Short mmCIF file of C-alpha atoms and ligand atoms in Angstrom, two decimals:
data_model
loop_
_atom_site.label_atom_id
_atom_site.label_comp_id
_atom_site.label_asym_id
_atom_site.label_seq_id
_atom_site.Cartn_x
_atom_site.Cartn_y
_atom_site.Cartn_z
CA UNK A 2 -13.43 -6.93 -26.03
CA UNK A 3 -10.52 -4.65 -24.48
CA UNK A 4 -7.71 -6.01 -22.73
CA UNK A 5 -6.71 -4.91 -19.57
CA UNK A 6 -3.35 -6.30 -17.38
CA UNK A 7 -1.61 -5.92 -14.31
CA UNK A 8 2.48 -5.27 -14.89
CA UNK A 9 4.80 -6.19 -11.99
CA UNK A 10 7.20 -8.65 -10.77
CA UNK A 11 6.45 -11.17 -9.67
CA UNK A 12 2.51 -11.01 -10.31
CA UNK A 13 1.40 -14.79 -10.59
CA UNK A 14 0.12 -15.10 -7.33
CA UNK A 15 -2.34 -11.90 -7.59
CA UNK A 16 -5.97 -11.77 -7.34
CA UNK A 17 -6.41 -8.79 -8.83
CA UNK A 18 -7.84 -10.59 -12.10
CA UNK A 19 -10.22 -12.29 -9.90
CA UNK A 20 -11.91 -8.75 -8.50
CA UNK A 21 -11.78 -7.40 -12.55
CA UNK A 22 -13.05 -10.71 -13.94
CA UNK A 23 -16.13 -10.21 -11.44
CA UNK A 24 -16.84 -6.83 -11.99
CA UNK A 25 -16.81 -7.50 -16.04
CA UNK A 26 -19.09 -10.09 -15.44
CA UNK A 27 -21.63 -8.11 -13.42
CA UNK A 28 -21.46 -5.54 -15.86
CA UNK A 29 -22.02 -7.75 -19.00
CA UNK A 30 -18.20 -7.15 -20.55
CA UNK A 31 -16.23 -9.40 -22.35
CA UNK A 32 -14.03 -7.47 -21.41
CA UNK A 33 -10.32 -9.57 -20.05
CA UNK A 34 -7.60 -8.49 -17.12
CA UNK A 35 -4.74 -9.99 -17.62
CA UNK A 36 -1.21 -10.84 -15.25
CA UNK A 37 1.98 -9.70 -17.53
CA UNK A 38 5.03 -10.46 -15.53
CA UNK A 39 7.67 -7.79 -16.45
CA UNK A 40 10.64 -9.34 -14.88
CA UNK A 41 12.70 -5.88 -16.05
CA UNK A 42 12.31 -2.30 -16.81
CA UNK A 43 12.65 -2.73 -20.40
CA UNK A 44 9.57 -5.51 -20.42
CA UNK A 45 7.76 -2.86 -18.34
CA UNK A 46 8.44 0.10 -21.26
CA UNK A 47 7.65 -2.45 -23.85
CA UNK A 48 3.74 -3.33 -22.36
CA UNK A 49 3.45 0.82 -21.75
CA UNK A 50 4.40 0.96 -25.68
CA UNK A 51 1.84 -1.91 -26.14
CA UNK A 52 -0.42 0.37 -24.07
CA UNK A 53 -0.09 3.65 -26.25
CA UNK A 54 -0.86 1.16 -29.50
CA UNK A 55 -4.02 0.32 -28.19
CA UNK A 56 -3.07 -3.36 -27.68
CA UNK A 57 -3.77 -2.65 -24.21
CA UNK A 58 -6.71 -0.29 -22.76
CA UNK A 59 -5.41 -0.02 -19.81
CA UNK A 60 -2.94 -1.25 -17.20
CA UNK A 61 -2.02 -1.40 -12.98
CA UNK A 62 1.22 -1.43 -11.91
CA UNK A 63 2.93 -3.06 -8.85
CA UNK A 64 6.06 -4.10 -7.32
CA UNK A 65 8.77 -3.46 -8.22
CA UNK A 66 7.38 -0.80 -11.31
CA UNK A 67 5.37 1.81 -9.53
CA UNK A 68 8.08 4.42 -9.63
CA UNK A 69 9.28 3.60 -12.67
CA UNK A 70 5.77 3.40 -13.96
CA UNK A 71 5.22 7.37 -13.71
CA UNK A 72 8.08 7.97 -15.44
CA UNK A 73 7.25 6.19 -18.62
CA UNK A 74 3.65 7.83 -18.56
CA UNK A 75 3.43 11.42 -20.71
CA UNK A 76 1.19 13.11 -18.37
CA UNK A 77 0.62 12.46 -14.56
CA UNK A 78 -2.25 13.13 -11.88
CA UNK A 79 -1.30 15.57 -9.39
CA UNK A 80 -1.56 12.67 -6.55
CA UNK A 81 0.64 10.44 -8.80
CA UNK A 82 2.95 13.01 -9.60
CA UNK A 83 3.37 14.57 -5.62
CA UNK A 84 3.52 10.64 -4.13
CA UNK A 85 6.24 10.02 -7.03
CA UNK A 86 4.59 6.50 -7.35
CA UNK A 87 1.34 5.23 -10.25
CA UNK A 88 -0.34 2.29 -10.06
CA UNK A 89 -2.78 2.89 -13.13
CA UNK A 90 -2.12 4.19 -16.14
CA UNK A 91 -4.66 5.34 -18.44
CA UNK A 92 -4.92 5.92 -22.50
CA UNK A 93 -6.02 9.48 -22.67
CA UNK A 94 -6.06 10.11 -26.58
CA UNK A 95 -2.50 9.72 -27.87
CA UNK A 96 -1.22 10.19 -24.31
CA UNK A 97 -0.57 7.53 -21.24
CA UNK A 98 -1.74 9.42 -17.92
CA UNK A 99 -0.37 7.97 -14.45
CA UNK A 100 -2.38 7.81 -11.79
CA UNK A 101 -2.44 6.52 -7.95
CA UNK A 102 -5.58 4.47 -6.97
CA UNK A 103 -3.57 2.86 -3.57
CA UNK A 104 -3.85 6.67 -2.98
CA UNK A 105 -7.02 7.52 -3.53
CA UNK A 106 -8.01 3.87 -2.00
CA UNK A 107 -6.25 5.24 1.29
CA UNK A 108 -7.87 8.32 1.96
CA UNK A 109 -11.39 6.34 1.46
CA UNK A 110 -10.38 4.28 4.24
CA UNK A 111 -8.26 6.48 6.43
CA UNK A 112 -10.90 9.75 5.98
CA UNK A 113 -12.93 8.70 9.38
CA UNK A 114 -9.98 8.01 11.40
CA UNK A 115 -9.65 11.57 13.98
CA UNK A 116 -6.22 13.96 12.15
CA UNK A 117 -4.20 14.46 14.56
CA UNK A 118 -0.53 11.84 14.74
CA UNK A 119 -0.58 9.67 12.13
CA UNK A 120 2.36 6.91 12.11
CA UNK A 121 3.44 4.98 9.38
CA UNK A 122 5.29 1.36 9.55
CA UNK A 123 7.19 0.72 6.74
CA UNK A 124 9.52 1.98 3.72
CA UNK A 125 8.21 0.66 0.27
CA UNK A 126 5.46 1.75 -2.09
CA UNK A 127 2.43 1.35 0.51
CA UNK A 128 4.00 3.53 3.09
CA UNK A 129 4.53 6.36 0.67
CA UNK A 130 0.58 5.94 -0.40
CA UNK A 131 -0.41 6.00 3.01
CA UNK A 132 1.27 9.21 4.13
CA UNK A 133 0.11 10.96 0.51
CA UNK A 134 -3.41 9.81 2.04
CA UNK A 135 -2.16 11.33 5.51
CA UNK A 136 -1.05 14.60 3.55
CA UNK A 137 -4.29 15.11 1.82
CA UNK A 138 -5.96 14.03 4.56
CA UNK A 139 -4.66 16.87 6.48
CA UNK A 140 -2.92 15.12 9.79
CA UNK A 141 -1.38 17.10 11.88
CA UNK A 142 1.80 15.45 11.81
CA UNK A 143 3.40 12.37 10.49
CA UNK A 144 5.92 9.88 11.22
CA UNK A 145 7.45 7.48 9.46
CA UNK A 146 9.80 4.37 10.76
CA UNK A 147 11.15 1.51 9.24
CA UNK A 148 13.73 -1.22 9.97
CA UNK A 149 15.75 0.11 7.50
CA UNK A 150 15.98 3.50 9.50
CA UNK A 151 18.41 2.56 11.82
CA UNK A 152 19.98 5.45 14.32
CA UNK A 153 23.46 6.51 12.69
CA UNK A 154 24.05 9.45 15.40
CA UNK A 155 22.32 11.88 13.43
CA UNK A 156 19.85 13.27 11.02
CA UNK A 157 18.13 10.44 8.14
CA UNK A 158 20.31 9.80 5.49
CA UNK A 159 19.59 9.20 2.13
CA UNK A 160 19.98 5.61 2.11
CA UNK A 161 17.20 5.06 4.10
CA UNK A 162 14.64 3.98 1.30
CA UNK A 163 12.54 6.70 0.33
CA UNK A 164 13.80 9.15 2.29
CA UNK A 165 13.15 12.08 0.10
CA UNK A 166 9.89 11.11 -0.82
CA UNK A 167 8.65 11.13 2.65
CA UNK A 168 10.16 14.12 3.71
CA UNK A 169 8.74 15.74 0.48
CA UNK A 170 5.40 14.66 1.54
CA UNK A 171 5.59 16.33 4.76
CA UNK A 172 6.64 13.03 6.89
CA UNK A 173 9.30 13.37 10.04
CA UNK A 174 11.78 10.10 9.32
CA UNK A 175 11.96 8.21 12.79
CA UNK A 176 14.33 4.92 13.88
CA UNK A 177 12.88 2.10 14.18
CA UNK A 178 12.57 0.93 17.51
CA UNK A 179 13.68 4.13 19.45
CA UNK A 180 12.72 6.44 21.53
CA UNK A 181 11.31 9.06 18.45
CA UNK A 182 8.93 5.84 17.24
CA UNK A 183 7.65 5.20 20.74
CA UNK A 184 6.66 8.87 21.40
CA UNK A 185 4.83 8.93 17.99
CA UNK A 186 3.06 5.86 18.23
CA UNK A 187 1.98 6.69 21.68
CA UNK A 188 0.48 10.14 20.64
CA UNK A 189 -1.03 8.87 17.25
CA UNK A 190 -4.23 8.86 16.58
CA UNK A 191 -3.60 6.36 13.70
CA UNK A 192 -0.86 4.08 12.98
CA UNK A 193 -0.94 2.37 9.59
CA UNK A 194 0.68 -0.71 9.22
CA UNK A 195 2.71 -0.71 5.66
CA UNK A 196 5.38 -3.21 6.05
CA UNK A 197 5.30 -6.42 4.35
CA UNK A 198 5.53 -8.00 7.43
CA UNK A 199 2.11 -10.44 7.86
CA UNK A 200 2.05 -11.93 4.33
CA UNK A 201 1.43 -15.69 4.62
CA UNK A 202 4.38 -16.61 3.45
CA UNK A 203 7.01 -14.07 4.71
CA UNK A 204 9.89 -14.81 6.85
CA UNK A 205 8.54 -13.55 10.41
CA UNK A 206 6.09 -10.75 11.73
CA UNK A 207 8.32 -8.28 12.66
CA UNK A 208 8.59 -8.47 16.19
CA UNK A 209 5.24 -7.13 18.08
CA UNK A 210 7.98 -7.38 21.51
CA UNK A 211 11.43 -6.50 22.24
CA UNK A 212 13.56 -9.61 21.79
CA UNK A 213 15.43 -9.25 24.64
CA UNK A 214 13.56 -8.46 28.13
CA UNK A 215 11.51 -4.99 28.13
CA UNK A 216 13.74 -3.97 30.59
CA UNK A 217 17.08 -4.39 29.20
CA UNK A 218 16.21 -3.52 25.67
CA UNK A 219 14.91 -0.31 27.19
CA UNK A 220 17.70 0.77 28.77
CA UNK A 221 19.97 -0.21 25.67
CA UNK A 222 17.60 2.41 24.02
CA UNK A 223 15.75 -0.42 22.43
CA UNK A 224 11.60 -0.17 22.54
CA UNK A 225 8.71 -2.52 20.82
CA UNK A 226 7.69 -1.50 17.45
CA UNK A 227 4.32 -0.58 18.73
CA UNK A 228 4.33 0.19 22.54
CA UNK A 229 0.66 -1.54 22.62
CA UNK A 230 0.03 -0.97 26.22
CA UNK A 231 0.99 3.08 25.69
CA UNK A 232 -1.23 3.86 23.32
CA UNK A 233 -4.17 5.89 23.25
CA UNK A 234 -7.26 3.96 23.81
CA UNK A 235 -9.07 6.54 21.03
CA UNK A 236 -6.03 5.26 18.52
CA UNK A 237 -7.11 3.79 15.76
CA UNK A 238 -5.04 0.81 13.60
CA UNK A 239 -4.90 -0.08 9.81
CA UNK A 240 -3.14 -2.56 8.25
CA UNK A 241 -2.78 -2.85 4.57
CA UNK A 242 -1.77 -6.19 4.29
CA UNK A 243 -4.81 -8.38 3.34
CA UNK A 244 -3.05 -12.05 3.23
CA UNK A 245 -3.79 -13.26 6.23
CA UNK A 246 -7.23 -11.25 5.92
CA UNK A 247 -6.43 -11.04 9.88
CA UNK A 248 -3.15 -10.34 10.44
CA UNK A 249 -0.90 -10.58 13.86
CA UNK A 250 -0.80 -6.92 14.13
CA UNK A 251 -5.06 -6.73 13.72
CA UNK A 252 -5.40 -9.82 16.35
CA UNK A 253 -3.01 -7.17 18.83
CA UNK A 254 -4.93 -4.41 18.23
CA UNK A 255 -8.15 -6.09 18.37
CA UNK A 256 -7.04 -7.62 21.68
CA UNK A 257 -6.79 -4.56 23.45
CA UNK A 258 -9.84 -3.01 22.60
CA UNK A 259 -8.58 -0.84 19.90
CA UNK A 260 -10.28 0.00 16.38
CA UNK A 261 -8.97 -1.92 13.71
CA UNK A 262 -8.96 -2.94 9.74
CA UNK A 263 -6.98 -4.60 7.57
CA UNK A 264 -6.45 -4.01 3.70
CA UNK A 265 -8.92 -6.10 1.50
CA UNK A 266 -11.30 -2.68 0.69
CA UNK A 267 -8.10 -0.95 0.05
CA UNK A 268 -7.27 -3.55 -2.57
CA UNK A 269 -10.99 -3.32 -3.77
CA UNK A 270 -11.66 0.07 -3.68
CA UNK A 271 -7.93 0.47 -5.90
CA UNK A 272 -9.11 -1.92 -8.61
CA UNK A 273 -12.58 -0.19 -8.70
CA UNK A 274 -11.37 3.06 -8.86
CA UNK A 275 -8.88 2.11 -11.86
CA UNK A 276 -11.77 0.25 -13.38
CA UNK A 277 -14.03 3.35 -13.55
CA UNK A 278 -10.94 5.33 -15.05
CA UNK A 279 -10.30 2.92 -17.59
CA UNK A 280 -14.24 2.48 -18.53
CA UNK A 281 -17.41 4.64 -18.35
CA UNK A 282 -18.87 3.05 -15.77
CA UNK A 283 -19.49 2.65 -12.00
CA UNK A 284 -17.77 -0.07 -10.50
CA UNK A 285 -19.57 -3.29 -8.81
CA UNK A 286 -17.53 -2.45 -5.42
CA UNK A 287 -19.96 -5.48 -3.04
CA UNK A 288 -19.18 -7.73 -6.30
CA UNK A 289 -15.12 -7.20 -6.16
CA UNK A 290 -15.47 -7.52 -2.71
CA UNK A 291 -17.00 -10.52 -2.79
CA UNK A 292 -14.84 -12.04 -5.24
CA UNK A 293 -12.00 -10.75 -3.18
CA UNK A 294 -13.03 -12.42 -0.17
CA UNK A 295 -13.49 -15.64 -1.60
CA UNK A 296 -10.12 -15.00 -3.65
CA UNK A 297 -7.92 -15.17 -0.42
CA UNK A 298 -10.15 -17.54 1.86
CA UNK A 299 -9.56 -20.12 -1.05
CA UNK A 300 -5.85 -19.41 -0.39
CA UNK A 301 -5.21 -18.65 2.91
CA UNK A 302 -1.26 -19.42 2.66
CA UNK A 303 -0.82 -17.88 -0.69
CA UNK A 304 1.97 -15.03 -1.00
CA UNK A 305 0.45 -12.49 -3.72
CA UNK A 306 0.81 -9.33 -4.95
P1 NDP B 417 7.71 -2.94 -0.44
O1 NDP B 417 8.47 -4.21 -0.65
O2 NDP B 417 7.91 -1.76 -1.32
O3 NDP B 417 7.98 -2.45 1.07
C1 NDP B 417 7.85 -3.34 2.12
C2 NDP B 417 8.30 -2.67 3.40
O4 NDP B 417 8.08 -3.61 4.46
C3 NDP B 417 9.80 -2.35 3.41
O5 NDP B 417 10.00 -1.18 4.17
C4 NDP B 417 10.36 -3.58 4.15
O6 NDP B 417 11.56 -3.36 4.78
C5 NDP B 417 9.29 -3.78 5.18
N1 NDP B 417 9.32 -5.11 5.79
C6 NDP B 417 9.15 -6.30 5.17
N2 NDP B 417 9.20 -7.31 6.07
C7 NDP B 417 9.41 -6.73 7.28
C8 NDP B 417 9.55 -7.24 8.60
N3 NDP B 417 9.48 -8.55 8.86
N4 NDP B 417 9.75 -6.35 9.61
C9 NDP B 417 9.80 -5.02 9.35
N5 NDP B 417 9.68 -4.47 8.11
C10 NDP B 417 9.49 -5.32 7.09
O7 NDP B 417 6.16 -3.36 -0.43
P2 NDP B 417 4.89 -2.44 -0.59
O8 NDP B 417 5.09 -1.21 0.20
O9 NDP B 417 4.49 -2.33 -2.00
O10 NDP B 417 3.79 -3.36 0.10
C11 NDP B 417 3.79 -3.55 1.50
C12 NDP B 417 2.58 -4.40 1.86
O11 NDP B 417 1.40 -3.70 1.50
C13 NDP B 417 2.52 -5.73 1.11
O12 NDP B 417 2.11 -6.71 2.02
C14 NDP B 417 1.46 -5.52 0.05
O13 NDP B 417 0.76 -6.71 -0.26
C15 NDP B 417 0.54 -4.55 0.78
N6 NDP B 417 -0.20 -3.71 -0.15
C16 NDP B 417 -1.54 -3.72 0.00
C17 NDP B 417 -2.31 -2.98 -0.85
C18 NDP B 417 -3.78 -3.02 -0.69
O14 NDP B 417 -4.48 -2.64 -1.64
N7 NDP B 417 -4.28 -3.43 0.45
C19 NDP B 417 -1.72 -2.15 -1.94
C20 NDP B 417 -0.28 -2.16 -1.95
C21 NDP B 417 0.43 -2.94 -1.09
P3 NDP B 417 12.96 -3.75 4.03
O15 NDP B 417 13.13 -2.72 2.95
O16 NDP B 417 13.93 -3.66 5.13
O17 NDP B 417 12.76 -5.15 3.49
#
């Protein structure tokens, strides 16, 4: 029996055991996936200790760890290593070896989408994997806009979250809500949506509309996150949140005609690709998607990972 675990804070709400528990099941393993809360960095560098002893075989990371994660690891993947992010780490003889799955996930389940603009919504750890995937994908150009990137009269700053990441990877930083954003989402050819914005229990959707008439809020230099009724008709939408499994920004999308998906095989196709570094084996994707599936329809209003 080898003991695998998910590290992050907080992580009790995750299904991710549910998708491994499947998968070991279907494969005849007795094998178990554990959730470790690791409320600090030093819990996190005391279960990657636990890791190199063997008590582990294996471990995902998540919020708020990733970055932190690649650091503690000896040796990285060249995808971990270039997003600066690793949601997997690996036992590789004596050493632990980062790697990035939501990565690899993402350019699965961006590759058919056409590469030309690609625009990314949000500032955290999915946004980063999604313009990697956009990088090695080999878009012609991305953006990337966030509520934190607010228009200080000039060029971004480094306070706006992961500014040098992004711009690392290639990305062009754009305010949110100007001008810049509106031009890029109207000539993408994929926006992905990577803000938290659309999990059950968070605060508000960010707001699909100006909040004060179009009009006024476009003079004041003010424009809709996504101009919906600008965009190209060939665009096509992804959104990686997968609680709601259909989010407000899919039901948009979906109303005008566009191409859309949300996030559940990106969540699936993460955990399977760990599961196949961690183990000789190929993983049971329909199984873990199953279980997914039935994971978040038996909790619709649950906040997890
Ligand atoms: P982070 O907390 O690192 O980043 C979240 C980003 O969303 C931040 O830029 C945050 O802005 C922004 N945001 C949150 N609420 C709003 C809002 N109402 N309006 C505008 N922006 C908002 O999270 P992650 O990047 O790790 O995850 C983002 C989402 O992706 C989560 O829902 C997560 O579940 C999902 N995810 C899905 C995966 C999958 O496999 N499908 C894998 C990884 C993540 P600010 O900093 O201002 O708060």
């Amino acid at each position: 029996m080898k003991r695998f675990g998910l590290l992050g804070h907080p992580v009790a709400h995750s299904i991710s055991p549910r998708l491994h528990q499947a998968a070991y099941n279907a494969l005849g393993l007795a094998h178990e996936y554990a959730l470790i809360d690791c409320p600090t960095e030093q819990e996190l560098a005391l279960q990657v200790e636990r890791l190199k002893a063997g008590e582990l075989a294996g471990a995902n990371i998540t919020l708020p760890h990733k970055v932190r994660a690649l650091s503690l690891a000896s040796l990285a993947d060249p995808l971990a290593e270039r997003t600066g992010a690793a949601n997997t780490l690996v036992r590789e003889g004596s050493q632990i070896v980062a790697y990035n799955t939501d990565v690899l996930a993402l350019i699965t389940e961006l590759s058919s989408a056409p590469k030309g603009v690609l625009l990314v919504l949000g500032a955290g750890g999915a946004a980063l994997a999604a313009v990697a995937a956009g990088e090695r994908l080999g878009f012609k150009a991305i953006y990337v806009t966030a509520r934190k990137f607010i228009n200080r009269g000039g060029s971004p700053t480094s306070s706006w979250p992961n500014a040098e990441s992004f711009q690392r990877l290639g990305a062009k930083l754009v305010p949110w809500q100007s001008e810049e954003s509106r031009r890029a989402a109207i000539q993408a050819s994929l926006i992905v949506q990577a803000t938290s914005s659309g999990l059950a229990q968070a605060s508000s959707e960010f707001s699909l509309k100006p909040s004060s008439p179009a009009s006024a809020a476009r003079s004041a230099g003010v424009h809709e996150v996504i101009p919906w009724l600008e965009l190209s008709p060939e665009a096509q939408l992804y959104d990686v949140v997968y609680n709601p499994l259909h989010t407000a920004f899919l039901a948009h999308a979906e109303g005008l005609g566009l191409k859309a998906r949300g996030g559940l095989s990106m969540l699936v196709e993460q955990a399977a690709l760990a599961l196949e570094l961690w183990l000789p084996v190929e993983a049971p994707r329909e199984i873990m998607r199953e279980a997914a599936f039935i994971a978040m329809s038996g909790r619709a209003n649950a906040e997890i990972e």
